[in-house]
Amino acid sequence: MSSSDSQAVLDRAADGDRLTPEEALGLYRSAPLHALGRAADARRRALFGDTAHIATYIIDRNINYTNVCVTACKFCAFYRAPKHEEGWVRSTEEILRRCGEAIELGATQIMLQGGHHPDFGIEWYEETFSAIRSTYPSLALHSLGASEVVHIARVSGLDFPTVIARLHAAGLDSFAGAGAEILTERPRAAIAPLKETGAMWLQVMETAHGLGVESTATFMMGTGETNAERIEHLCMIRDVQDRTGGFRSFIPWTYQPENNHLKGQTQASVLEYLRLVAVARLFFDNIRHLQGSWLTVGKEVGQLTLHYGADDLGSVMLEENVVSSAGARHRSNRSELIHLMRTAGRTPAQRDTLYNHLVVHDDPANDPVDVVPSHFASTALTLEPA
Ligand code: SF4
Protein backbone atom coordinates (compact mmCIF):
# COMPACT_ATOMS: atom_id res chain seq x y z
CA MET A 1 0.00 0.00 0.00
CA SER A 2 1.54 3.34 -1.05
CA SER A 3 1.55 6.19 1.48
CA SER A 4 -1.07 8.15 -0.48
CA ASP A 5 -3.26 5.03 -0.64
CA SER A 6 -2.85 4.40 3.06
CA GLN A 7 -3.69 8.02 3.91
CA ALA A 8 -6.90 7.76 1.91
CA VAL A 9 -7.85 4.56 3.76
CA LEU A 10 -6.90 6.13 7.10
CA ASP A 11 -9.08 9.16 6.39
CA ARG A 12 -12.04 6.95 5.58
CA ALA A 13 -11.50 4.79 8.67
CA ALA A 14 -11.13 7.85 10.92
CA ASP A 15 -14.53 8.97 9.61
CA GLY A 16 -16.03 5.63 10.64
CA ASP A 17 -16.03 3.70 7.36
CA ARG A 18 -15.63 -0.03 7.83
CA LEU A 19 -12.18 -1.37 6.93
CA THR A 20 -11.90 -4.58 4.94
CA PRO A 21 -9.46 -7.19 6.29
CA GLU A 22 -7.18 -6.46 3.32
CA GLU A 23 -7.17 -2.74 4.11
CA ALA A 24 -6.46 -3.44 7.78
CA LEU A 25 -3.52 -5.66 6.83
CA GLY A 26 -2.22 -3.03 4.42
CA LEU A 27 -2.36 -0.36 7.13
CA TYR A 28 -0.81 -2.66 9.71
CA ARG A 29 2.08 -3.47 7.40
CA SER A 30 2.86 -0.14 5.86
CA ALA A 31 0.96 2.94 7.07
CA PRO A 32 3.29 5.56 8.59
CA LEU A 33 3.19 5.05 12.35
CA HIS A 34 2.19 8.56 13.36
CA ALA A 35 -0.48 8.80 10.67
CA LEU A 36 -1.88 5.51 11.94
CA GLY A 37 -1.95 6.85 15.50
CA ARG A 38 -3.57 10.13 14.41
CA ALA A 39 -6.34 8.32 12.56
CA ALA A 40 -7.00 5.96 15.47
CA ASP A 41 -7.11 8.86 17.90
CA ALA A 42 -9.51 10.75 15.63
CA ARG A 43 -11.77 7.70 15.53
CA ARG A 44 -11.65 7.40 19.34
CA ARG A 45 -12.53 11.08 19.77
CA ALA A 46 -15.44 10.79 17.35
CA LEU A 47 -16.65 7.67 19.11
CA PHE A 48 -16.62 9.14 22.61
CA GLY A 49 -17.72 12.69 21.81
CA ASP A 50 -18.32 14.64 25.03
CA THR A 51 -16.35 12.16 27.13
CA ALA A 52 -13.37 11.80 24.79
CA HIS A 53 -11.18 13.74 27.23
CA ILE A 54 -11.53 10.91 29.76
CA ALA A 55 -9.35 7.82 30.12
CA THR A 56 -10.47 5.09 32.49
CA TYR A 57 -9.13 2.48 34.89
CA ILE A 58 -10.73 -0.07 37.19
CA ILE A 59 -9.65 -1.44 40.56
CA ASP A 60 -9.89 -5.20 40.65
CA ARG A 61 -8.17 -8.28 41.95
CA ASN A 62 -7.26 -11.40 40.04
CA ILE A 63 -7.78 -14.39 42.27
CA ASN A 64 -6.24 -17.61 41.03
CA TYR A 65 -8.07 -20.58 42.48
CA THR A 66 -5.70 -23.30 41.28
CA ASN A 67 -2.57 -23.65 39.17
CA VAL A 68 -3.35 -27.29 38.37
CA CYS A 69 -4.15 -27.63 34.69
CA VAL A 70 -4.48 -30.40 32.13
CA THR A 71 -4.23 -28.12 29.08
CA ALA A 72 -0.47 -27.46 29.16
CA CYS A 73 -0.32 -24.39 26.90
CA LYS A 74 3.24 -23.91 25.67
CA PHE A 75 3.31 -20.19 26.48
CA CYS A 76 2.11 -20.65 30.08
CA ALA A 77 4.49 -20.35 33.02
CA PHE A 78 1.73 -20.54 35.62
CA TYR A 79 0.29 -24.03 35.44
CA ARG A 80 1.45 -27.28 37.05
CA ALA A 81 0.35 -30.72 35.81
CA PRO A 82 -1.97 -32.75 38.07
CA LYS A 83 -0.04 -34.40 40.95
CA HIS A 84 2.91 -32.01 40.51
CA GLU A 85 4.36 -31.17 43.93
CA GLU A 86 3.99 -27.44 43.28
CA GLY A 87 0.28 -27.70 42.42
CA TRP A 88 -2.16 -25.92 44.73
CA VAL A 89 -5.86 -25.16 45.17
CA ARG A 90 -7.28 -22.21 47.12
CA SER A 91 -10.06 -22.95 49.59
CA THR A 92 -13.37 -21.10 49.44
CA GLU A 93 -12.46 -19.42 52.75
CA GLU A 94 -9.21 -18.13 51.27
CA ILE A 95 -10.97 -16.89 48.11
CA LEU A 96 -13.54 -15.07 50.27
CA ARG A 97 -10.78 -13.57 52.42
CA ARG A 98 -9.09 -12.19 49.30
CA CYS A 99 -12.39 -10.77 48.04
CA GLY A 100 -12.94 -8.98 51.34
CA GLU A 101 -9.42 -7.60 51.30
CA ALA A 102 -9.95 -6.35 47.74
CA ILE A 103 -13.16 -4.54 48.69
CA GLU A 104 -11.35 -2.80 51.55
CA LEU A 105 -8.86 -1.51 48.98
CA GLY A 106 -11.56 -0.16 46.70
CA ALA A 107 -11.98 -3.03 44.26
CA THR A 108 -15.28 -3.25 42.42
CA GLN A 109 -14.49 -6.36 40.38
CA ILE A 110 -13.01 -9.81 40.89
CA MET A 111 -11.47 -11.88 38.15
CA LEU A 112 -11.39 -15.53 39.17
CA GLN A 113 -8.98 -17.31 36.91
CA GLY A 114 -7.16 -20.59 37.14
CA GLY A 115 -6.06 -23.80 35.55
CA HIS A 116 -8.29 -26.49 34.11
CA HIS A 117 -8.29 -28.74 37.16
CA PRO A 118 -9.37 -32.27 36.17
CA ASP A 119 -11.64 -32.58 39.24
CA PHE A 120 -13.40 -29.23 38.95
CA GLY A 121 -16.84 -29.68 37.43
CA ILE A 122 -19.79 -27.29 37.49
CA GLU A 123 -20.51 -27.84 41.19
CA TRP A 124 -17.14 -26.45 42.31
CA TYR A 125 -17.72 -23.25 40.34
CA GLU A 126 -21.35 -22.93 41.46
CA GLU A 127 -20.39 -23.28 45.09
CA THR A 128 -17.55 -20.79 44.80
CA PHE A 129 -19.54 -18.14 42.91
CA SER A 130 -22.55 -18.56 45.20
CA ALA A 131 -20.35 -18.09 48.25
CA ILE A 132 -18.83 -14.88 46.85
CA ARG A 133 -22.18 -13.56 45.64
CA SER A 134 -23.90 -14.08 48.98
CA THR A 135 -20.99 -12.68 51.03
CA TYR A 136 -20.13 -9.72 48.80
CA PRO A 137 -23.19 -8.88 46.68
CA SER A 138 -21.69 -5.64 45.37
CA LEU A 139 -18.62 -7.25 43.74
CA ALA A 140 -18.82 -7.71 39.98
CA LEU A 141 -17.74 -11.25 39.11
CA HIS A 142 -16.05 -10.78 35.77
CA SER A 143 -14.36 -14.13 35.62
CA LEU A 144 -13.46 -17.33 33.78
CA GLY A 145 -13.76 -17.46 30.00
CA ALA A 146 -14.74 -19.65 27.09
CA SER A 147 -11.93 -22.14 27.82
CA GLU A 148 -13.29 -22.79 31.30
CA VAL A 149 -16.77 -23.34 29.88
CA VAL A 150 -15.38 -25.96 27.50
CA HIS A 151 -13.47 -27.61 30.35
CA ILE A 152 -16.46 -27.65 32.71
CA ALA A 153 -18.71 -29.01 29.96
CA ARG A 154 -16.25 -31.86 29.43
CA VAL A 155 -15.79 -32.68 33.13
CA SER A 156 -19.50 -32.50 33.96
CA GLY A 157 -20.91 -33.91 30.74
CA LEU A 158 -23.02 -30.81 30.03
CA ASP A 159 -23.59 -28.68 26.95
CA PHE A 160 -22.29 -25.11 26.73
CA PRO A 161 -25.64 -23.31 27.24
CA THR A 162 -26.27 -25.31 30.43
CA VAL A 163 -22.80 -24.54 31.83
CA ILE A 164 -23.16 -20.84 31.05
CA ALA A 165 -26.68 -20.59 32.46
CA ARG A 166 -25.68 -22.36 35.69
CA LEU A 167 -22.59 -20.18 36.18
CA HIS A 168 -24.72 -17.09 35.58
CA ALA A 169 -27.36 -18.27 38.05
CA ALA A 170 -24.63 -18.87 40.65
CA GLY A 171 -23.45 -15.27 40.40
CA LEU A 172 -21.13 -14.87 37.42
CA ASP A 173 -21.78 -11.48 35.81
CA SER A 174 -19.60 -11.58 32.71
CA PHE A 175 -16.79 -13.57 31.14
CA ALA A 176 -13.25 -12.29 30.91
CA GLY A 177 -11.75 -12.58 27.46
CA ALA A 178 -8.82 -14.73 28.56
CA GLY A 179 -8.05 -17.90 26.70
CA ALA A 180 -8.48 -16.23 23.32
CA GLU A 181 -4.67 -16.03 22.92
CA ILE A 182 -4.72 -16.09 19.13
CA LEU A 183 -7.87 -17.49 17.56
CA THR A 184 -6.38 -18.09 14.11
CA GLU A 185 -6.07 -21.84 13.65
CA ARG A 186 -2.40 -22.43 12.72
CA PRO A 187 -0.67 -20.40 15.43
CA ARG A 188 -3.24 -21.42 18.07
CA ALA A 189 -2.62 -25.10 17.40
CA ALA A 190 1.12 -24.47 17.63
CA ILE A 191 1.05 -22.78 21.05
CA ALA A 192 -1.96 -24.44 22.69
CA PRO A 193 -2.59 -27.79 21.01
CA LEU A 194 -4.82 -29.09 23.82
CA LYS A 195 -6.99 -25.99 24.06
CA GLU A 196 -10.29 -25.63 22.22
CA THR A 197 -10.06 -24.23 18.70
CA GLY A 198 -10.51 -20.53 18.05
CA ALA A 199 -13.82 -21.30 16.35
CA MET A 200 -15.04 -23.09 19.49
CA TRP A 201 -13.87 -20.22 21.73
CA LEU A 202 -16.01 -17.88 19.64
CA GLN A 203 -18.94 -20.30 19.60
CA VAL A 204 -18.96 -20.32 23.43
CA MET A 205 -18.79 -16.53 23.56
CA GLU A 206 -21.60 -16.21 21.01
CA THR A 207 -23.71 -18.61 23.09
CA ALA A 208 -22.94 -16.63 26.27
CA HIS A 209 -23.87 -13.32 24.64
CA GLY A 210 -27.13 -14.87 23.50
CA LEU A 211 -27.86 -15.86 27.10
CA GLY A 212 -27.18 -12.33 28.36
CA VAL A 213 -23.64 -12.91 29.62
CA GLU A 214 -21.36 -10.35 27.99
CA SER A 215 -17.58 -10.53 27.83
CA THR A 216 -14.40 -8.92 26.66
CA ALA A 217 -12.17 -10.18 23.86
CA THR A 218 -8.39 -10.38 24.09
CA PHE A 219 -5.34 -11.02 21.97
CA MET A 220 -1.93 -12.24 23.09
CA MET A 221 0.52 -11.10 20.41
CA GLY A 222 3.98 -12.35 19.74
CA THR A 223 4.00 -16.14 19.76
CA GLY A 224 5.13 -16.56 16.17
CA GLU A 225 2.03 -15.53 14.26
CA THR A 226 2.24 -13.70 10.94
CA ASN A 227 0.84 -10.23 10.33
CA ALA A 228 -1.99 -11.74 8.28
CA GLU A 229 -2.80 -14.12 11.15
CA ARG A 230 -2.97 -11.15 13.53
CA ILE A 231 -5.53 -9.44 11.33
CA GLU A 232 -7.46 -12.70 10.92
CA HIS A 233 -7.81 -12.81 14.73
CA LEU A 234 -9.44 -9.36 14.63
CA CYS A 235 -11.74 -10.45 11.79
CA MET A 236 -12.96 -13.53 13.65
CA ILE A 237 -13.96 -11.39 16.64
CA ARG A 238 -15.58 -8.65 14.52
CA ASP A 239 -17.71 -11.21 12.69
CA VAL A 240 -19.16 -12.56 15.96
CA GLN A 241 -19.63 -9.06 17.31
CA ASP A 242 -21.71 -8.19 14.24
CA ARG A 243 -24.14 -10.88 15.33
CA THR A 244 -24.11 -10.43 19.13
CA GLY A 245 -22.81 -7.02 20.21
CA GLY A 246 -21.66 -8.78 23.40
CA PHE A 247 -17.94 -7.91 23.43
CA ARG A 248 -17.56 -4.84 25.64
CA SER A 249 -13.94 -4.24 24.85
CA PHE A 250 -10.90 -5.50 23.01
CA ILE A 251 -7.73 -6.00 25.04
CA PRO A 252 -4.49 -6.84 23.24
CA TRP A 253 -1.30 -7.63 25.16
CA THR A 254 2.05 -9.20 24.41
CA TYR A 255 3.34 -12.69 25.16
CA GLN A 256 5.78 -12.81 28.06
CA PRO A 257 8.75 -15.05 27.38
CA GLU A 258 10.02 -16.42 30.71
CA ASN A 259 9.59 -19.87 32.25
CA ASN A 260 7.56 -21.46 29.45
CA HIS A 261 8.09 -23.91 26.64
CA LEU A 262 8.17 -21.30 23.88
CA LYS A 263 11.26 -19.88 25.60
CA GLY A 264 10.86 -16.42 24.18
CA GLN A 265 11.90 -17.41 20.65
CA THR A 266 9.35 -14.95 19.35
CA GLN A 267 8.04 -11.70 20.74
CA ALA A 268 6.01 -8.74 19.52
CA SER A 269 7.93 -5.46 19.53
CA VAL A 270 6.59 -2.27 21.08
CA LEU A 271 6.00 -0.75 17.65
CA GLU A 272 4.13 -3.84 16.47
CA TYR A 273 1.98 -3.52 19.58
CA LEU A 274 1.19 0.16 19.00
CA ARG A 275 0.38 -0.51 15.36
CA LEU A 276 -1.99 -3.30 16.37
CA VAL A 277 -3.74 -1.08 18.94
CA ALA A 278 -4.27 1.63 16.32
CA VAL A 279 -5.48 -0.77 13.62
CA ALA A 280 -7.81 -2.40 16.14
CA ARG A 281 -9.39 0.99 16.95
CA LEU A 282 -9.98 1.59 13.26
CA PHE A 283 -11.09 -1.98 12.47
CA PHE A 284 -13.51 -2.53 15.36
CA ASP A 285 -16.35 -0.24 14.41
CA ASN A 286 -18.58 -2.48 16.53
CA ILE A 287 -16.59 -2.75 19.80
CA ARG A 288 -16.71 0.41 21.89
CA HIS A 289 -13.77 0.10 24.26
CA LEU A 290 -10.10 -0.57 23.61
CA GLN A 291 -7.71 -1.26 26.47
CA GLY A 292 -3.99 -0.57 26.40
CA SER A 293 -1.84 -2.97 28.39
CA TRP A 294 0.74 -1.49 30.74
CA LEU A 295 1.36 -4.80 32.52
CA THR A 296 3.05 -6.48 29.55
CA VAL A 297 4.48 -3.56 27.55
CA GLY A 298 5.32 -1.14 30.34
CA LYS A 299 3.80 2.04 31.69
CA GLU A 300 5.31 4.38 29.11
CA VAL A 301 4.00 2.33 26.19
CA GLY A 302 0.73 1.90 28.05
CA GLN A 303 0.51 5.67 28.19
CA LEU A 304 1.29 5.91 24.47
CA THR A 305 -1.64 3.64 23.64
CA LEU A 306 -3.90 6.49 24.76
CA HIS A 307 -2.68 8.32 21.65
CA TYR A 308 -3.17 5.25 19.45
CA GLY A 309 -6.88 4.72 20.03
CA ALA A 310 -7.10 3.28 23.55
CA ASP A 311 -9.63 4.79 25.96
CA ASP A 312 -8.85 2.58 28.97
CA LEU A 313 -5.76 1.34 30.79
CA GLY A 314 -7.48 -1.52 32.51
CA SER A 315 -6.82 -2.48 36.04
CA VAL A 316 -4.92 -1.32 39.04
CA MET A 317 -4.42 -4.99 39.80
CA LEU A 318 -4.26 -5.81 43.46
CA GLU A 319 -2.94 -9.22 42.50
CA GLU A 320 -1.77 -10.83 39.29
CA ASN A 321 0.18 -14.09 39.06
CA VAL A 322 -0.39 -15.59 35.62
CA VAL A 323 1.31 -13.08 33.31
CA SER A 324 3.81 -12.19 36.06
CA SER A 325 4.93 -15.84 36.18
CA ALA A 326 6.04 -15.47 32.56
CA GLY A 327 8.12 -12.38 33.21
CA ALA A 328 5.86 -9.31 33.28
CA ARG A 329 7.80 -7.16 35.74
CA HIS A 330 5.89 -3.92 35.33
CA ARG A 331 4.22 -2.59 38.44
CA SER A 332 1.88 0.32 38.91
CA ASN A 333 -0.62 1.78 41.33
CA ARG A 334 -3.62 4.05 41.17
CA SER A 335 -1.67 7.27 41.70
CA GLU A 336 0.71 6.36 38.93
CA LEU A 337 -2.02 5.36 36.47
CA ILE A 338 -3.79 8.64 37.19
CA HIS A 339 -0.52 10.48 36.55
CA LEU A 340 0.02 8.60 33.26
CA MET A 341 -3.44 9.60 32.09
CA ARG A 342 -3.02 13.24 33.12
CA THR A 343 0.31 13.57 31.37
CA ALA A 344 -1.25 12.04 28.26
CA GLY A 345 -3.68 14.95 28.30
CA ARG A 346 -6.64 13.02 29.66
CA THR A 347 -8.89 13.33 32.65
CA PRO A 348 -8.60 10.06 34.62
CA ALA A 349 -11.73 8.28 35.79
CA GLN A 350 -12.29 5.14 37.81
CA ARG A 351 -14.82 2.93 36.06
CA ASP A 352 -16.82 -0.15 36.90
CA THR A 353 -17.08 -3.39 34.93
CA LEU A 354 -19.73 -1.85 32.66
CA TYR A 355 -17.53 1.21 31.96
CA ASN A 356 -19.70 3.58 33.99
CA HIS A 357 -17.59 6.38 35.45
CA LEU A 358 -17.53 6.00 39.25
CA VAL A 359 -15.10 8.80 40.08
CA VAL A 360 -13.88 11.42 37.63
CA HIS A 361 -10.58 12.84 38.89
CA ASP A 362 -11.11 16.32 37.48
CA ASP A 363 -9.13 18.11 40.17
CA PRO A 364 -5.49 17.00 40.60
CA ALA A 365 -5.49 18.51 44.10
CA ASN A 366 -7.98 15.85 45.17
CA ASP A 367 -6.20 12.85 43.69
CA PRO A 368 -6.32 9.79 45.96
CA VAL A 369 -3.27 8.63 47.87
CA ASP A 370 -3.46 4.90 48.33
CA VAL A 371 -2.11 2.77 51.08
CA VAL A 372 -2.07 -1.02 51.13
CA PRO A 373 -1.13 -3.55 53.77
CA SER A 374 2.55 -4.47 53.57
CA HIS A 375 1.90 -8.15 52.83
CA PHE A 376 0.62 -7.18 49.39
CA ALA A 377 4.02 -5.90 48.39
CA SER A 378 5.74 -9.26 47.99
CA THR A 379 3.27 -11.04 45.73
CA ALA A 380 1.04 -8.38 44.34
CA LEU A 381 0.97 -5.07 42.60
CA THR A 382 0.77 -2.30 45.15
CA LEU A 383 -1.47 0.67 45.61
CA GLU A 384 1.20 2.70 47.36
CA PRO A 385 1.79 6.20 46.03
CA ALA A 386 4.39 6.49 43.28
S1 SF4 B 1 -2.95 -20.70 29.92
FE1 SF4 B 1 -4.62 -21.47 31.24
S2 SF4 B 1 -5.33 -23.30 30.15
FE2 SF4 B 1 -3.30 -22.86 29.35
S3 SF4 B 1 -1.87 -24.07 30.62
FE3 SF4 B 1 -2.01 -22.01 31.53
S4 SF4 B 1 -3.57 -22.23 33.09
FE4 SF4 B 1 -3.82 -23.96 31.70
PDB file of N, CA and C and ligand atoms in Angstrom, residues 66-79 114-116 147-148 179 181 192 195 322, ligand 1:
ATOM      1  N   THR A  66      -6.604 -22.139  41.341  1.00  0.00           N
ATOM      2  CA  THR A  66      -5.703 -23.301  41.278  1.00  0.00           C
ATOM      3  C   THR A  66      -4.714 -23.083  40.146  1.00  0.00           C
ATOM      4  N   ASN A  67      -3.526 -23.666  40.298  1.00  0.00           N
ATOM      5  CA  ASN A  67      -2.574 -23.651  39.168  1.00  0.00           C
ATOM      6  C   ASN A  67      -2.504 -25.028  38.506  1.00  0.00           C
ATOM      7  N   VAL A  68      -3.339 -25.937  38.952  1.00  0.00           N
ATOM      8  CA  VAL A  68      -3.353 -27.287  38.368  1.00  0.00           C
ATOM      9  C   VAL A  68      -4.126 -27.245  37.048  1.00  0.00           C
ATOM     10  N   CYS A  69      -3.511 -27.764  36.007  1.00  0.00           N
ATOM     11  CA  CYS A  69      -4.146 -27.626  34.688  1.00  0.00           C
ATOM     12  C   CYS A  69      -3.749 -28.774  33.783  1.00  0.00           C
ATOM     13  N   VAL A  70      -4.734 -29.286  33.044  1.00  0.00           N
ATOM     14  CA  VAL A  70      -4.478 -30.397  32.126  1.00  0.00           C
ATOM     15  C   VAL A  70      -4.225 -29.918  30.694  1.00  0.00           C
ATOM     16  N   THR A  71      -4.248 -28.606  30.468  1.00  0.00           N
ATOM     17  CA  THR A  71      -4.233 -28.120  29.084  1.00  0.00           C
ATOM     18  C   THR A  71      -2.823 -27.780  28.581  1.00  0.00           C
ATOM     19  N   ALA A  72      -1.902 -27.523  29.496  1.00  0.00           N
ATOM     20  CA  ALA A  72      -0.469 -27.455  29.164  1.00  0.00           C
ATOM     21  C   ALA A  72      -0.127 -26.549  27.985  1.00  0.00           C
ATOM     22  N   CYS A  73      -0.650 -25.319  27.990  1.00  0.00           N
ATOM     23  CA  CYS A  73      -0.316 -24.393  26.896  1.00  0.00           C
ATOM     24  C   CYS A  73       1.188 -24.094  26.916  1.00  0.00           C
ATOM     25  N   LYS A  74       1.775 -24.032  25.736  1.00  0.00           N
ATOM     26  CA  LYS A  74       3.235 -23.906  25.666  1.00  0.00           C
ATOM     27  C   LYS A  74       3.747 -22.539  26.105  1.00  0.00           C
ATOM     28  N   PHE A  75       2.871 -21.543  26.107  1.00  0.00           N
ATOM     29  CA  PHE A  75       3.307 -20.189  26.485  1.00  0.00           C
ATOM     30  C   PHE A  75       3.117 -19.937  27.976  1.00  0.00           C
ATOM     31  N   CYS A  76       2.562 -20.908  28.707  1.00  0.00           N
ATOM     32  CA  CYS A  76       2.114 -20.653  30.076  1.00  0.00           C
ATOM     33  C   CYS A  76       3.180 -21.044  31.093  1.00  0.00           C
ATOM     34  N   ALA A  77       3.507 -20.094  31.962  1.00  0.00           N
ATOM     35  CA  ALA A  77       4.486 -20.346  33.023  1.00  0.00           C
ATOM     36  C   ALA A  77       3.801 -20.572  34.364  1.00  0.00           C
ATOM     37  N   PHE A  78       2.493 -20.547  34.377  1.00  0.00           N
ATOM     38  CA  PHE A  78       1.730 -20.542  35.622  1.00  0.00           C
ATOM     39  C   PHE A  78       1.303 -21.951  36.049  1.00  0.00           C
ATOM     40  N   TYR A  79       0.955 -22.780  35.087  1.00  0.00           N
ATOM     41  CA  TYR A  79       0.293 -24.034  35.437  1.00  0.00           C
ATOM     42  C   TYR A  79       1.276 -25.100  35.947  1.00  0.00           C
ATOM     43  N   GLY A 114      -8.005 -19.493  36.684  1.00  0.00           N
ATOM     44  CA  GLY A 114      -7.163 -20.587  37.142  1.00  0.00           C
ATOM     45  C   GLY A 114      -7.005 -21.653  36.084  1.00  0.00           C
ATOM     46  N   GLY A 115      -6.291 -22.707  36.468  1.00  0.00           N
ATOM     47  CA  GLY A 115      -6.056 -23.804  35.548  1.00  0.00           C
ATOM     48  C   GLY A 115      -7.294 -24.660  35.344  1.00  0.00           C
ATOM     49  N   HIS A 116      -7.201 -25.552  34.393  1.00  0.00           N
ATOM     50  CA  HIS A 116      -8.288 -26.495  34.109  1.00  0.00           C
ATOM     51  C   HIS A 116      -8.053 -27.734  34.971  1.00  0.00           C
ATOM     52  N   SER A 147     -12.696 -20.899  27.594  1.00  0.00           N
ATOM     53  CA  SER A 147     -11.930 -22.138  27.815  1.00  0.00           C
ATOM     54  C   SER A 147     -12.432 -22.886  29.036  1.00  0.00           C
ATOM     55  N   GLU A 148     -12.789 -22.134  30.084  1.00  0.00           N
ATOM     56  CA  GLU A 148     -13.285 -22.788  31.295  1.00  0.00           C
ATOM     57  C   GLU A 148     -14.653 -23.422  31.024  1.00  0.00           C
ATOM     58  N   GLY A 179      -7.949 -16.633  27.412  1.00  0.00           N
ATOM     59  CA  GLY A 179      -8.049 -17.901  26.701  1.00  0.00           C
ATOM     60  C   GLY A 179      -8.181 -17.714  25.209  1.00  0.00           C
ATOM     61  N   GLU A 181      -6.056 -15.996  23.424  1.00  0.00           N
ATOM     62  CA  GLU A 181      -4.668 -16.029  22.923  1.00  0.00           C
ATOM     63  C   GLU A 181      -4.679 -15.523  21.488  1.00  0.00           C
ATOM     64  N   ALA A 192      -1.020 -23.885  21.708  1.00  0.00           N
ATOM     65  CA  ALA A 192      -1.960 -24.439  22.692  1.00  0.00           C
ATOM     66  C   ALA A 192      -2.709 -25.613  22.069  1.00  0.00           C
ATOM     67  N   LYS A 195      -5.888 -26.923  23.794  1.00  0.00           N
ATOM     68  CA  LYS A 195      -6.987 -25.992  24.063  1.00  0.00           C
ATOM     69  C   LYS A 195      -8.036 -26.108  22.963  1.00  0.00           C
ATOM     70  N   VAL A 322      -0.524 -14.762  36.817  1.00  0.00           N
ATOM     71  CA  VAL A 322      -0.387 -15.587  35.616  1.00  0.00           C
ATOM     72  C   VAL A 322       0.624 -14.983  34.653  1.00  0.00           C
TER      73      VAL A 322
HETATM   74  S1  SF4 B   1      -2.950 -20.696  29.918  1.00  0.00           S
HETATM   75 FE1  SF4 B   1      -4.621 -21.470  31.239  1.00  0.00          FE
HETATM   76  S2  SF4 B   1      -5.331 -23.298  30.152  1.00  0.00           S
HETATM   77 FE2  SF4 B   1      -3.299 -22.858  29.346  1.00  0.00          FE
HETATM   78  S3  SF4 B   1      -1.872 -24.066  30.621  1.00  0.00           S
HETATM   79 FE3  SF4 B   1      -2.007 -22.008  31.534  1.00  0.00          FE
HETATM   80  S4  SF4 B   1      -3.570 -22.234  33.090  1.00  0.00           S
HETATM   81 FE4  SF4 B   1      -3.817 -23.964  31.696  1.00  0.00          FE
END
